Amino acid sequence: LSAEPPGQVPWQLDAVDTDSLRALAAVHGGSLFTALLAGVMALLGRHGRQDDIAVATPFAARDRADFGGTIGCLVNTVILRADLSGGTSFNAALARLAETVREALDHQDLPFPTLVERLNPPRDGHAPFTDVSLALQTGPAAVMLPFFFPSEGATLAFANLALEPLPVPQQL
């Protein structure tokens, strides 16, 4: 049995690949996230035979001074789109996507629920605007919670707190 939640594919890059992707992205005005996003979008475009690709990503809303002392999860979903039409090269797509990400950062304060309310996309049982989400987690705290529990019955202990996984029935 796989420890990964259904529909998720955890994946880690080694230091050499990470540095190479950062360098490639920097040449085109982007970041490691932008390079990974461009790769995911290129893969989706090729396998889905689509030119207009949208991917959701969580942005941490911690750039405003008035949020500095706030405790809590300040995350907003942002939809990033890429136009892969006309036989766009990966490098050209990466450069355009770097600009798209910069623009999205400039407008990240618009709450996702407000965007959904204003645009009123069709509700067909799927997430609005896209079915794909990409999140880049870095640093030692980037390990997803299911991976803290390598075996059934395992617990994770902190100072005065112990965590244990609870099975959640999946409905398809």
mmCIF file of N, CA and C in Angstrom, residues 2 17 29 34 49 69 74-75 87-88 90-91 94 99 102 108 120 133 135 137 153 160 172:
data_model
loop_
_atom_site.group_PDB
_atom_site.id
_atom_site.type_symbol
_atom_site.label_atom_id
_atom_site.label_comp_id
_atom_site.label_asym_id
_atom_site.label_seq_id
_atom_site.Cartn_x
_atom_site.Cartn_y
_atom_site.Cartn_z
ATOM 1 N N SER A 2 0.432 2.234 -0.712
ATOM 2 C CA SER A 2 1.162 3.490 -0.799
ATOM 3 C C SER A 2 0.771 4.399 0.364
ATOM 4 N N ASP A 17 20.071 18.761 -9.407
ATOM 5 C CA ASP A 17 18.929 19.085 -10.272
ATOM 6 C C ASP A 17 18.278 20.404 -9.849
ATOM 7 N N GLY A 29 14.347 34.889 -16.176
ATOM 8 C CA GLY A 29 13.678 35.800 -15.249
ATOM 9 C C GLY A 29 12.747 35.125 -14.271
ATOM 10 N N THR A 34 8.940 28.587 -10.857
ATOM 11 C CA THR A 34 8.524 28.857 -12.235
ATOM 12 C C THR A 34 8.990 27.749 -13.168
ATOM 13 N N ARG A 49 -3.177 17.391 -24.891
ATOM 14 C CA ARG A 49 -3.346 17.995 -26.215
ATOM 15 C C ARG A 49 -4.106 19.320 -26.124
ATOM 16 N N GLY A 69 2.253 40.238 12.643
ATOM 17 C CA GLY A 69 2.021 39.615 13.939
ATOM 18 C C GLY A 69 0.863 38.641 13.957
ATOM 19 N N LEU A 74 -2.334 31.981 6.383
ATOM 20 C CA LEU A 74 -2.714 33.043 5.455
ATOM 21 C C LEU A 74 -2.293 32.625 4.052
ATOM 22 N N VAL A 75 -3.124 31.828 3.428
ATOM 23 C CA VAL A 75 -2.819 31.290 2.110
ATOM 24 C C VAL A 75 -3.977 31.604 1.181
ATOM 25 N N GLY A 87 3.515 25.908 -31.119
ATOM 26 C CA GLY A 87 4.800 25.220 -31.012
ATOM 27 C C GLY A 87 5.803 25.964 -30.146
ATOM 28 N N THR A 88 5.323 26.573 -29.084
ATOM 29 C CA THR A 88 6.169 27.340 -28.177
ATOM 30 C C THR A 88 7.284 26.470 -27.614
ATOM 31 N N PHE A 90 10.155 25.391 -24.847
ATOM 32 C CA PHE A 90 10.101 25.378 -23.389
ATOM 33 C C PHE A 90 10.690 26.672 -22.825
ATOM 34 N N ASN A 91 11.796 27.131 -23.396
ATOM 35 C CA ASN A 91 12.430 28.355 -22.898
ATOM 36 C C ASN A 91 11.514 29.565 -23.064
ATOM 37 N N LEU A 94 8.781 29.257 -20.501
ATOM 38 C CA LEU A 94 9.315 29.568 -19.173
ATOM 39 C C LEU A 94 9.421 31.075 -18.979
ATOM 40 N N GLU A 99 6.840 35.907 -16.210
ATOM 41 C CA GLU A 99 6.093 37.173 -16.184
ATOM 42 C C GLU A 99 4.702 36.961 -15.590
ATOM 43 N N ARG A 102 5.015 36.757 -11.823
ATOM 44 C CA ARG A 102 5.249 38.093 -11.248
ATOM 45 C C ARG A 102 3.944 38.894 -11.202
ATOM 46 N N GLN A 108 -2.072 39.050 -5.799
ATOM 47 C CA GLN A 108 -2.421 37.914 -4.949
ATOM 48 C C GLN A 108 -3.379 38.263 -3.814
ATOM 49 N N ASN A 120 -18.108 33.461 -11.487
ATOM 50 C CA ASN A 120 -19.172 32.465 -11.494
ATOM 51 C C ASN A 120 -18.956 31.363 -12.535
ATOM 52 N N SER A 133 -3.190 21.286 -9.098
ATOM 53 C CA SER A 133 -2.573 22.221 -8.165
ATOM 54 C C SER A 133 -1.101 21.850 -8.004
ATOM 55 N N ALA A 135 2.307 22.873 -5.584
ATOM 56 C CA ALA A 135 2.874 23.603 -4.449
ATOM 57 C C ALA A 135 4.328 23.184 -4.296
ATOM 58 N N GLN A 137 7.329 23.054 -1.762
ATOM 59 C CA GLN A 137 7.643 23.139 -0.350
ATOM 60 C C GLN A 137 9.152 22.999 -0.213
ATOM 61 N N GLY A 153 -0.053 3.090 13.352
ATOM 62 C CA GLY A 153 0.066 3.151 14.800
ATOM 63 C C GLY A 153 1.191 4.057 15.271
ATOM 64 N N ASN A 160 4.700 19.008 24.519
ATOM 65 C CA ASN A 160 3.520 18.549 25.271
ATOM 66 C C ASN A 160 2.392 18.135 24.348
ATOM 67 N N LEU A 172 -15.029 7.903 -3.659
ATOM 68 C CA LEU A 172 -14.736 8.245 -5.054
ATOM 69 C C LEU A 172 -16.002 8.462 -5.825
#
